[in-house]
mmCIF file of C-alpha atoms in Angstrom:
data_model
loop_
_atom_site.group_PDB
_atom_site.id
_atom_site.type_symbol
_atom_site.label_atom_id
_atom_site.label_comp_id
_atom_site.label_asym_id
_atom_site.label_seq_id
_atom_site.Cartn_x
_atom_site.Cartn_y
_atom_site.Cartn_z
ATOM 1 C CA MET A 208 3.866 57.247 85.701
ATOM 2 C CA ALA A 209 3.778 59.014 89.048
ATOM 3 C CA PHE A 210 6.907 60.572 90.565
ATOM 4 C CA HIS A 211 8.690 57.879 92.594
ATOM 5 C CA VAL A 212 11.800 58.174 94.772
ATOM 6 C CA MET A 213 13.361 54.967 96.083
ATOM 7 C CA ILE A 214 15.615 55.379 99.114
ATOM 8 C CA ILE A 215 18.153 52.598 99.618
ATOM 9 C CA PRO A 216 19.500 52.807 103.200
ATOM 10 C CA SER A 217 21.742 49.766 102.672
ATOM 11 C CA MET A 218 22.492 47.190 100.006
ATOM 12 C CA ASN A 219 23.509 44.701 102.690
ATOM 13 C CA CYS A 220 21.009 42.159 104.015
ATOM 14 C CA PRO A 221 20.999 39.678 106.932
ATOM 15 C CA SER A 222 19.475 36.940 104.747
ATOM 16 C CA ASP A 223 21.278 35.009 102.028
ATOM 17 C CA CYS A 224 18.745 34.001 99.383
ATOM 18 C CA SER A 225 20.118 31.614 96.784
ATOM 19 C CA TYR A 226 18.947 33.557 93.734
ATOM 20 C CA CYS A 227 19.493 37.103 95.014
ATOM 21 C CA TRP A 228 21.242 39.519 92.648
ATOM 22 C CA GLY A 229 21.084 42.675 94.726
ATOM 23 C CA VAL A 230 23.155 42.323 97.920
ATOM 24 C CA ASP A 231 26.436 44.096 98.642
ATOM 25 C CA ARG A 232 28.004 42.804 101.868
ATOM 26 C CA ASP A 233 30.358 45.791 101.965
ATOM 27 C CA SER A 234 27.594 48.370 101.733
ATOM 28 C CA LYS A 235 27.504 51.147 104.312
ATOM 29 C CA VAL A 236 24.269 52.158 106.024
ATOM 30 C CA MET A 237 22.892 55.508 104.932
ATOM 31 C CA ASP A 238 23.268 58.320 107.445
ATOM 32 C CA ILE A 239 20.670 60.989 108.042
ATOM 33 C CA GLU A 240 22.828 63.611 106.302
ATOM 34 C CA THR A 241 22.117 61.830 103.011
ATOM 35 C CA ILE A 242 18.404 62.183 103.712
ATOM 36 C CA ARG A 243 18.922 65.901 104.363
ATOM 37 C CA ASP A 244 20.788 66.176 101.050
ATOM 38 C CA THR A 245 17.971 64.276 99.336
ATOM 39 C CA VAL A 246 15.409 66.659 100.810
ATOM 40 C CA GLU A 247 17.408 69.682 99.619
ATOM 41 C CA TRP A 248 17.771 68.151 96.148
ATOM 42 C CA LEU A 249 14.032 67.490 95.857
ATOM 43 C CA ARG A 250 13.001 70.860 97.252
ATOM 44 C CA GLY A 251 13.385 72.486 93.849
ATOM 45 C CA PHE A 252 13.415 69.418 91.632
ATOM 46 C CA ARG A 253 9.788 68.605 90.889
ATOM 47 C CA ASP A 254 6.436 69.831 92.170
ATOM 48 C CA GLU A 255 3.954 66.975 92.098
ATOM 49 C CA PRO A 256 2.832 64.187 94.465
ATOM 50 C CA ALA A 257 5.614 61.712 95.191
ATOM 51 C CA THR A 258 5.884 58.223 96.620
ATOM 52 C CA PHE A 259 8.968 57.389 98.687
ATOM 53 C CA THR A 260 9.817 53.697 98.913
ATOM 54 C CA PHE A 261 12.511 52.432 101.269
ATOM 55 C CA HIS A 262 14.198 49.467 99.616
ATOM 56 C CA GLY A 263 17.433 47.518 99.661
ATOM 57 C CA GLY A 264 19.223 45.257 100.440
ATOM 58 C CA GLU A 265 17.455 45.331 103.761
ATOM 59 C CA PRO A 266 16.234 48.843 104.634
ATOM 60 C CA LEU A 267 15.555 48.100 108.312
ATOM 61 C CA LEU A 268 19.311 47.875 108.877
ATOM 62 C CA ALA A 269 19.135 51.676 109.167
ATOM 63 C CA GLY A 270 17.286 51.366 112.494
ATOM 64 C CA TYR A 271 14.565 53.239 114.348
ATOM 65 C CA ASP A 272 16.356 56.566 114.879
ATOM 66 C CA PHE A 273 17.067 56.865 111.139
ATOM 67 C CA TYR A 274 13.413 56.306 110.207
ATOM 68 C CA ARG A 275 12.045 58.579 112.883
ATOM 69 C CA GLU A 276 14.135 61.474 111.525
ATOM 70 C CA ALA A 277 13.893 60.554 107.823
ATOM 71 C CA LEU A 278 10.109 60.325 107.854
ATOM 72 C CA ARG A 279 9.829 63.588 109.761
ATOM 73 C CA LEU A 280 12.176 65.440 107.401
ATOM 74 C CA ILE A 281 10.484 64.234 104.236
ATOM 75 C CA SER A 282 6.966 64.798 105.584
ATOM 76 C CA GLU A 283 7.636 68.291 106.904
ATOM 77 C CA GLU A 284 10.234 69.687 104.512
ATOM 78 C CA LEU A 285 8.670 68.213 101.359
ATOM 79 C CA SER A 286 5.023 68.552 102.335
ATOM 80 C CA PHE A 287 4.286 70.231 98.981
ATOM 81 C CA LEU A 288 4.998 66.835 97.345
ATOM 82 C CA ARG A 289 2.248 65.265 99.478
ATOM 83 C CA PRO A 290 4.622 62.374 100.197
ATOM 84 C CA ALA A 291 3.315 58.835 100.543
ATOM 85 C CA PHE A 292 5.565 56.109 101.887
ATOM 86 C CA ALA A 293 6.150 52.396 101.382
ATOM 87 C CA ILE A 294 8.827 49.923 102.421
ATOM 88 C CA GLN A 295 10.100 46.573 101.115
ATOM 89 C CA THR A 296 11.648 44.474 103.894
ATOM 90 C CA ASN A 297 12.106 40.840 104.907
ATOM 91 C CA LEU A 298 10.740 41.926 108.340
ATOM 92 C CA TRP A 299 13.504 40.192 110.330
ATOM 93 C CA LEU A 300 14.408 43.437 112.101
ATOM 94 C CA MET A 301 10.849 44.641 112.698
ATOM 95 C CA THR A 302 10.163 45.809 116.255
ATOM 96 C CA ASP A 303 7.111 47.151 118.044
ATOM 97 C CA GLU A 304 8.779 50.560 118.070
ATOM 98 C CA LEU A 305 9.322 50.564 114.290
ATOM 99 C CA ALA A 306 5.849 49.176 113.616
ATOM 100 C CA GLU A 307 4.270 51.921 115.718
ATOM 101 C CA LEU A 308 6.254 54.544 113.792
ATOM 102 C CA PHE A 309 5.265 53.081 110.407
ATOM 103 C CA ALA A 310 1.627 52.955 111.489
ATOM 104 C CA GLU A 311 1.824 56.662 112.337
ATOM 105 C CA TYR A 312 2.752 57.351 108.713
ATOM 106 C CA SER A 313 0.359 54.712 107.258
ATOM 107 C CA ILE A 314 3.199 52.856 105.535
ATOM 108 C CA PRO A 315 2.243 49.681 103.646
ATOM 109 C CA ILE A 316 4.826 46.917 103.832
ATOM 110 C CA GLY A 317 5.997 44.638 101.079
ATOM 111 C CA SER A 318 7.835 41.533 102.207
ATOM 112 C CA SER A 319 8.969 38.246 100.694
ATOM 113 C CA LEU A 320 7.952 34.647 101.220
ATOM 114 C CA ASP A 321 8.195 32.020 98.511
ATOM 115 C CA GLY A 322 5.667 29.610 100.021
ATOM 116 C CA PRO A 323 5.500 27.115 102.900
ATOM 117 C CA GLU A 324 8.439 26.887 105.273
ATOM 118 C CA GLU A 325 10.308 23.954 103.723
ATOM 119 C CA LEU A 326 10.110 25.351 100.190
ATOM 120 C CA ASN A 327 10.810 28.922 101.255
ATOM 121 C CA ASP A 328 13.863 28.016 103.332
ATOM 122 C CA PHE A 329 15.267 25.818 100.578
ATOM 123 C CA GLN A 330 15.385 28.904 98.347
ATOM 124 C CA ARG A 331 15.985 31.648 100.897
ATOM 125 C CA GLY A 332 18.009 29.938 103.618
ATOM 126 C CA GLU A 333 17.282 28.013 106.809
ATOM 127 C CA GLY A 334 15.348 30.003 109.398
ATOM 128 C CA TYR A 335 14.153 32.668 106.950
ATOM 129 C CA PHE A 336 10.476 31.676 107.229
ATOM 130 C CA LYS A 337 10.265 31.861 111.022
ATOM 131 C CA LYS A 338 12.099 35.210 111.182
ATOM 132 C CA THR A 339 9.845 36.776 108.563
ATOM 133 C CA MET A 340 6.685 35.418 110.182
ATOM 134 C CA ARG A 341 7.791 36.828 113.535
ATOM 135 C CA GLY A 342 8.107 40.283 111.967
ATOM 136 C CA TYR A 343 4.807 39.798 110.162
ATOM 137 C CA GLU A 344 3.005 39.172 113.445
ATOM 138 C CA ILE A 345 4.474 42.381 114.905
ATOM 139 C CA ALA A 346 3.365 44.370 111.850
ATOM 140 C CA LYS A 347 -0.154 42.913 111.999
ATOM 141 C CA ARG A 348 -0.392 43.694 115.696
ATOM 142 C CA HIS A 349 0.042 47.381 114.844
ATOM 143 C CA GLY A 350 -2.491 47.314 112.009
ATOM 144 C CA LEU A 351 0.031 47.516 109.175
ATOM 145 C CA LYS A 352 -0.923 46.125 105.766
ATOM 146 C CA VAL A 353 1.593 43.520 104.582
ATOM 147 C CA SER A 354 1.740 41.978 101.115
ATOM 148 C CA PHE A 355 4.203 39.296 100.066
ATOM 149 C CA ILE A 356 6.285 38.834 96.960
ATOM 150 C CA SER A 357 6.683 35.193 96.030
ATOM 151 C CA THR A 358 9.625 34.582 93.731
ATOM 152 C CA PHE A 359 9.017 31.638 91.427
ATOM 153 C CA THR A 360 12.194 29.817 90.506
ATOM 154 C CA SER A 361 13.081 26.793 88.416
ATOM 155 C CA TYR A 362 12.466 24.816 91.619
ATOM 156 C CA SER A 363 9.280 26.323 93.041
ATOM 157 C CA ILE A 364 7.417 26.656 89.744
ATOM 158 C CA LYS A 365 7.092 22.865 89.747
ATOM 159 C CA ARG A 366 5.157 23.228 93.026
ATOM 160 C CA LYS A 367 2.945 26.150 92.037
ATOM 161 C CA GLU A 368 -0.211 24.545 93.471
ATOM 162 C CA GLU A 369 1.447 24.165 96.867
ATOM 163 C CA VAL A 370 2.650 27.787 96.808
ATOM 164 C CA PHE A 371 -0.754 29.193 95.858
ATOM 165 C CA ASN A 372 -2.579 27.115 98.469
ATOM 166 C CA PHE A 373 -0.167 28.317 101.161
ATOM 167 C CA PHE A 374 -1.054 31.966 100.479
ATOM 168 C CA LEU A 375 -4.751 31.162 100.121
ATOM 169 C CA GLU A 376 -5.002 29.186 103.347
ATOM 170 C CA ASN A 377 -3.080 31.817 105.320
ATOM 171 C CA ARG A 378 -5.096 34.711 103.828
ATOM 172 C CA MET A 379 -1.932 36.427 102.627
ATOM 173 C CA ASN A 380 -1.945 38.738 99.635
ATOM 174 C CA MET A 381 0.673 37.856 97.055
ATOM 175 C CA LYS A 382 2.625 39.340 94.225
ATOM 176 C CA LEU A 383 4.773 37.090 92.112
ATOM 177 C CA HIS A 384 8.180 37.641 90.604
ATOM 178 C CA PRO A 385 9.792 35.360 88.063
ATOM 179 C CA ALA A 386 13.380 34.660 89.096
ATOM 180 C CA LEU A 387 15.688 36.559 86.748
ATOM 181 C CA PRO A 388 19.111 35.473 85.575
ATOM 182 C CA SER A 389 21.431 36.921 88.203
ATOM 183 C CA LEU A 390 23.900 39.462 86.864
ATOM 184 C CA LYS A 391 26.191 38.620 89.798
ATOM 185 C CA SER A 392 26.095 34.811 89.859
ATOM 186 C CA GLU A 393 28.571 32.306 88.483
ATOM 187 C CA ASP A 394 25.569 30.364 87.110
ATOM 188 C CA PRO A 395 23.072 33.092 86.151
ATOM 189 C CA GLU A 396 20.395 30.754 84.814
ATOM 190 C CA GLU A 397 20.364 28.316 87.758
ATOM 191 C CA TRP A 398 17.198 29.668 89.387
ATOM 192 C CA ALA A 399 15.675 31.611 86.492
ATOM 193 C CA ILE A 400 12.444 30.718 84.697
ATOM 194 C CA GLY A 401 11.662 31.459 81.070
ATOM 195 C CA ALA A 402 8.919 33.649 79.640
ATOM 196 C CA GLU A 403 6.795 30.715 78.502
ATOM 197 C CA GLU A 404 6.916 29.129 81.958
ATOM 198 C CA TYR A 405 5.998 32.455 83.557
ATOM 199 C CA GLY A 406 3.102 32.926 81.152
ATOM 200 C CA GLU A 407 1.718 29.489 81.999
ATOM 201 C CA LEU A 408 2.064 30.319 85.697
ATOM 202 C CA LEU A 409 0.062 33.542 85.216
ATOM 203 C CA LEU A 410 -2.704 31.626 83.440
ATOM 204 C CA TYR A 411 -2.850 29.056 86.248
ATOM 205 C CA LEU A 412 -3.062 31.813 88.869
ATOM 206 C CA LEU A 413 -5.746 33.663 86.911
ATOM 207 C CA ASP A 414 -7.947 30.554 86.969
ATOM 208 C CA GLU A 415 -7.345 30.110 90.703
ATOM 209 C CA TYR A 416 -7.946 33.801 91.390
ATOM 210 C CA LEU A 417 -11.320 33.760 89.649
ATOM 211 C CA GLU A 418 -12.335 30.797 91.771
ATOM 212 C CA HIS A 419 -11.147 32.392 95.061
ATOM 213 C CA PHE A 420 -11.645 36.049 94.245
ATOM 214 C CA HIS A 421 -12.838 37.224 97.668
ATOM 215 C CA GLU A 422 -10.295 35.185 99.619
ATOM 216 C CA ILE A 423 -6.937 36.461 98.321
ATOM 217 C CA GLU A 424 -5.354 39.261 96.291
ATOM 218 C CA ILE A 425 -2.921 38.491 93.477
ATOM 219 C CA GLN A 426 -1.494 41.889 92.701
ATOM 220 C CA ASN A 427 -0.015 41.067 89.287
ATOM 221 C CA ILE A 428 -3.416 40.086 87.917
ATOM 222 C CA ASP A 429 -5.047 43.109 89.549
ATOM 223 C CA HIS A 430 -2.496 45.290 87.744
ATOM 224 C CA PHE A 431 -3.146 43.596 84.395
ATOM 225 C CA ALA A 432 -6.894 44.102 84.838
ATOM 226 C CA LYS A 433 -6.521 47.740 85.862
ATOM 227 C CA SER A 434 -4.201 48.374 82.916
ATOM 228 C CA SER A 435 -6.814 46.929 80.561
ATOM 229 C CA PHE A 436 -9.587 49.145 81.898
ATOM 230 C CA LEU A 437 -7.444 52.288 81.932
ATOM 231 C CA ARG A 438 -5.780 51.462 78.584
ATOM 232 C CA ARG A 439 -2.312 52.051 80.017
ATOM 233 C CA GLY A 440 0.202 50.390 82.329
ATOM 234 C CA VAL A 441 -0.233 51.159 86.027
ATOM 235 C CA VAL A 442 2.915 49.751 87.681
ATOM 236 C CA CYS A 443 6.550 50.574 87.056
ATOM 237 C CA THR A 444 7.229 47.406 85.080
ATOM 238 C CA HIS A 445 4.390 48.295 82.695
ATOM 239 C CA ALA A 446 4.665 52.079 82.582
ATOM 240 C CA ASP A 447 7.083 54.771 81.522
ATOM 241 C CA CYS A 448 9.323 54.783 84.569
ATOM 242 C CA ILE A 449 12.248 56.458 82.774
ATOM 243 C CA GLY A 450 12.682 59.973 84.123
ATOM 244 C CA ASN A 451 9.924 59.400 86.675
ATOM 245 C CA THR A 452 11.634 56.962 89.046
ATOM 246 C CA PHE A 453 14.882 57.631 90.903
ATOM 247 C CA ALA A 454 16.826 55.604 93.463
ATOM 248 C CA VAL A 455 19.213 57.136 96.015
ATOM 249 C CA ASP A 456 21.830 54.714 97.321
ATOM 250 C CA PRO A 457 23.575 54.840 100.749
ATOM 251 C CA TYR A 458 26.244 57.172 99.335
ATOM 252 C CA GLY A 459 23.753 59.609 97.796
ATOM 253 C CA ASP A 460 24.299 58.443 94.222
ATOM 254 C CA ILE A 461 21.205 58.699 92.021
ATOM 255 C CA TYR A 462 20.209 55.760 89.795
ATOM 256 C CA PRO A 463 17.212 55.204 87.488
ATOM 257 C CA CYS A 464 15.868 52.469 89.814
ATOM 258 C CA TYR A 465 16.953 50.368 92.792
ATOM 259 C CA ARG A 466 17.594 47.459 90.426
ATOM 260 C CA PHE A 467 20.525 49.331 88.888
ATOM 261 C CA VAL A 468 22.117 50.278 92.229
ATOM 262 C CA GLY A 469 25.713 49.104 92.293
ATOM 263 C CA MET A 470 26.038 49.193 88.497
ATOM 264 C CA LYS A 471 28.297 52.243 88.353
ATOM 265 C CA GLU A 472 27.590 52.930 84.685
ATOM 266 C CA TYR A 473 24.019 53.793 85.708
ATOM 267 C CA ILE A 474 24.867 56.545 88.200
ATOM 268 C CA MET A 475 23.204 59.772 87.018
ATOM 269 C CA GLY A 476 24.412 62.152 89.722
ATOM 270 C CA ASN A 477 24.594 62.645 93.484
ATOM 271 C CA VAL A 478 22.064 64.311 95.762
ATOM 272 C CA SER A 479 24.767 66.479 97.372
ATOM 273 C CA ASP A 480 25.165 68.262 94.007
ATOM 274 C CA ARG A 481 21.395 69.031 93.767
ATOM 275 C CA PRO A 482 21.196 68.065 90.073
ATOM 276 C CA SER A 483 18.320 69.393 87.976
ATOM 277 C CA MET A 484 16.322 67.127 85.678
ATOM 278 C CA GLU A 485 18.152 68.668 82.745
ATOM 279 C CA GLU A 486 21.494 67.738 84.295
ATOM 280 C CA LEU A 487 20.359 64.166 84.965
ATOM 281 C CA GLU A 488 19.248 63.878 81.350
ATOM 282 C CA GLU A 489 22.810 64.678 80.278
ATOM 283 C CA SER A 490 24.114 61.579 82.097
ATOM 284 C CA GLU A 491 25.102 58.623 79.959
ATOM 285 C CA ALA A 492 22.900 56.429 82.158
ATOM 286 C CA LEU A 493 19.670 58.254 81.419
ATOM 287 C CA LYS A 494 20.599 58.765 77.771
ATOM 288 C CA SER A 495 20.996 55.002 77.385
ATOM 289 C CA LEU A 496 17.530 54.396 78.864
ATOM 290 C CA TYR A 497 15.935 56.971 76.563
ATOM 291 C CA GLN A 498 17.652 55.169 73.678
ATOM 292 C CA TRP A 499 16.119 51.928 74.928
ATOM 293 C CA ARG A 500 12.709 53.580 74.990
ATOM 294 C CA GLY A 501 13.168 54.601 71.350
ATOM 295 C CA LEU A 502 14.249 51.077 70.435
ATOM 296 C CA VAL A 503 11.199 49.561 72.095
ATOM 297 C CA ASP A 504 8.847 52.124 70.540
ATOM 298 C CA GLU A 505 10.147 51.086 67.137
ATOM 299 C CA GLU A 506 10.174 47.357 67.817
ATOM 300 C CA CYS A 507 6.795 47.131 69.566
ATOM 301 C CA GLY A 508 4.840 50.043 68.121
ATOM 302 C CA ASP A 509 2.546 47.805 66.062
ATOM 303 C CA CYS A 510 1.748 45.463 68.966
ATOM 304 C CA GLU A 511 -1.863 45.705 70.143
ATOM 305 C CA PHE A 512 -0.730 45.227 73.754
ATOM 306 C CA TYR A 513 2.078 47.782 73.734
ATOM 307 C CA ARG A 514 0.135 50.491 75.555
ATOM 308 C CA PHE A 515 -0.373 48.072 78.467
ATOM 309 C CA CYS A 516 3.305 47.216 78.985
ATOM 310 C CA LEU A 517 5.483 49.773 77.111
ATOM 311 C CA GLY A 518 8.094 47.093 76.542
ATOM 312 C CA GLY A 519 8.277 46.075 80.184
ATOM 313 C CA CYS A 520 11.179 46.729 82.550
ATOM 314 C CA PRO A 521 14.480 47.999 81.094
ATOM 315 C CA TYR A 522 16.446 46.089 83.744
ATOM 316 C CA ASN A 523 14.800 42.867 82.574
ATOM 317 C CA ALA A 524 16.157 43.639 79.104
ATOM 318 C CA VAL A 525 19.774 43.497 80.271
ATOM 319 C CA PRO A 526 21.350 40.307 78.864
ATOM 320 C CA ILE A 527 24.329 38.578 80.391
ATOM 321 C CA GLU A 528 27.001 38.549 77.716
ATOM 322 C CA ASP A 529 30.760 38.387 78.202
ATOM 323 C CA GLY A 530 30.377 40.023 81.611
ATOM 324 C CA ARG A 531 29.039 43.214 80.012
ATOM 325 C CA MET A 532 25.707 44.795 80.903
ATOM 326 C CA ARG A 533 23.871 46.486 78.061
ATOM 327 C CA ILE A 534 20.181 46.769 77.266
ATOM 328 C CA ASP A 535 19.483 45.092 73.931
ATOM 329 C CA GLY A 536 15.701 44.903 73.455
ATOM 330 C CA VAL A 537 12.360 44.499 75.145
ATOM 331 C CA ASP A 538 11.787 42.917 78.559
ATOM 332 C CA HIS A 539 12.734 39.250 78.210
ATOM 333 C CA GLN A 540 9.410 38.317 79.844
ATOM 334 C CA CYS A 541 7.452 39.822 76.926
ATOM 335 C CA GLU A 542 6.027 36.472 75.817
ATOM 336 C CA ALA A 543 4.549 35.908 79.284
#
C-alpha cells in the first residue's frame, strides 16, 4: 500500500450522529506547531510519494488559517514526498474561502450522507442534511470533487432501494460503509449490520450499478473490480496498511490509523520526538498489529480471495468483550 499520513485536527464534531464511535467532545483543536513537528518528523522518515488526508472528528474545526499554513508547509517542506491531499468532512463549516484554498491544492472531498433528508436526519440528527448540502453547493461552485459515504445501519438497510435511488437521481457518487458495533456505546449492536446483510447489500448494488453504470459511481464495487484485475487489494481496508498508514492526533500522538485515535493502547509515539520506523516498530501497538497480520496469514492463507482483501481491516476485527479491546481474528465483515 502507498504511504499514507492521516492528520486529525480535532476529534470533536458539531454533528451528533446516532451510531458514531469516533467523537471526543473534549478534544482540543490541533495547532500549527503540531503540523511543523509532523513536517520535521517526516523529513527524514520515508522517501516516497505520500497522501495526506485530513480526518476527524470534524477537520474543518481547525479553520482557514490552519489549512492555509498546513498545506503550504507540507507542500513546500515535504515536496520530495510529492504530497497529495484529501479531506473527509461533513461540510457544515465549508466556506468560499476554504473551498478556494482546497481548489488551489486540488483536494478531493469525502463527505457523508445516508440518503434522503428524512432518513439521513433520523440517523445523523435533525438539520444535518441541509447543512451538508449547503456545504456541498459551495464545494461544487469552486469545482471541487465531492463523494459521499453512506452508512448503512440496521434501519437504513431496510430501505436500500430508496437510498440508492436518492444518490442516482441526484448524480452523487457514493461509497458505502456498514455500521460497525460502536466501541463507545452502551448498546454497541443497536445500529450495526451483520456480514451476511452487508454481502446481500453489495450484491443488490452491483446489479443496480451494472444497470446504471454511466450515471453513478459506487466506489466499493470499483475497488473490488480493480482489485480483481490487479490481483491485489487497492484500498486500505483490503491492503497491507500496517506500517504504511499513520494517523497524527491533535496532540501529536501517532496511531496506526484514525480509527484507533483515542485508544491509548494504540499510541506508537509522538511527532515531537521524531521517531524512526524502527522505533515505531518497537511500540506495543504496532507489534500487536504485526501479530494480527501473522494470525490472518495463517488463518486465511488457503483462501482463494485472500490476496484481494488480506483479512480486511484490523479495526473491524476488534470485538467488544468485557470492555476490553483486542484484535482476535479477521475482519468481521469477511463473509460479505
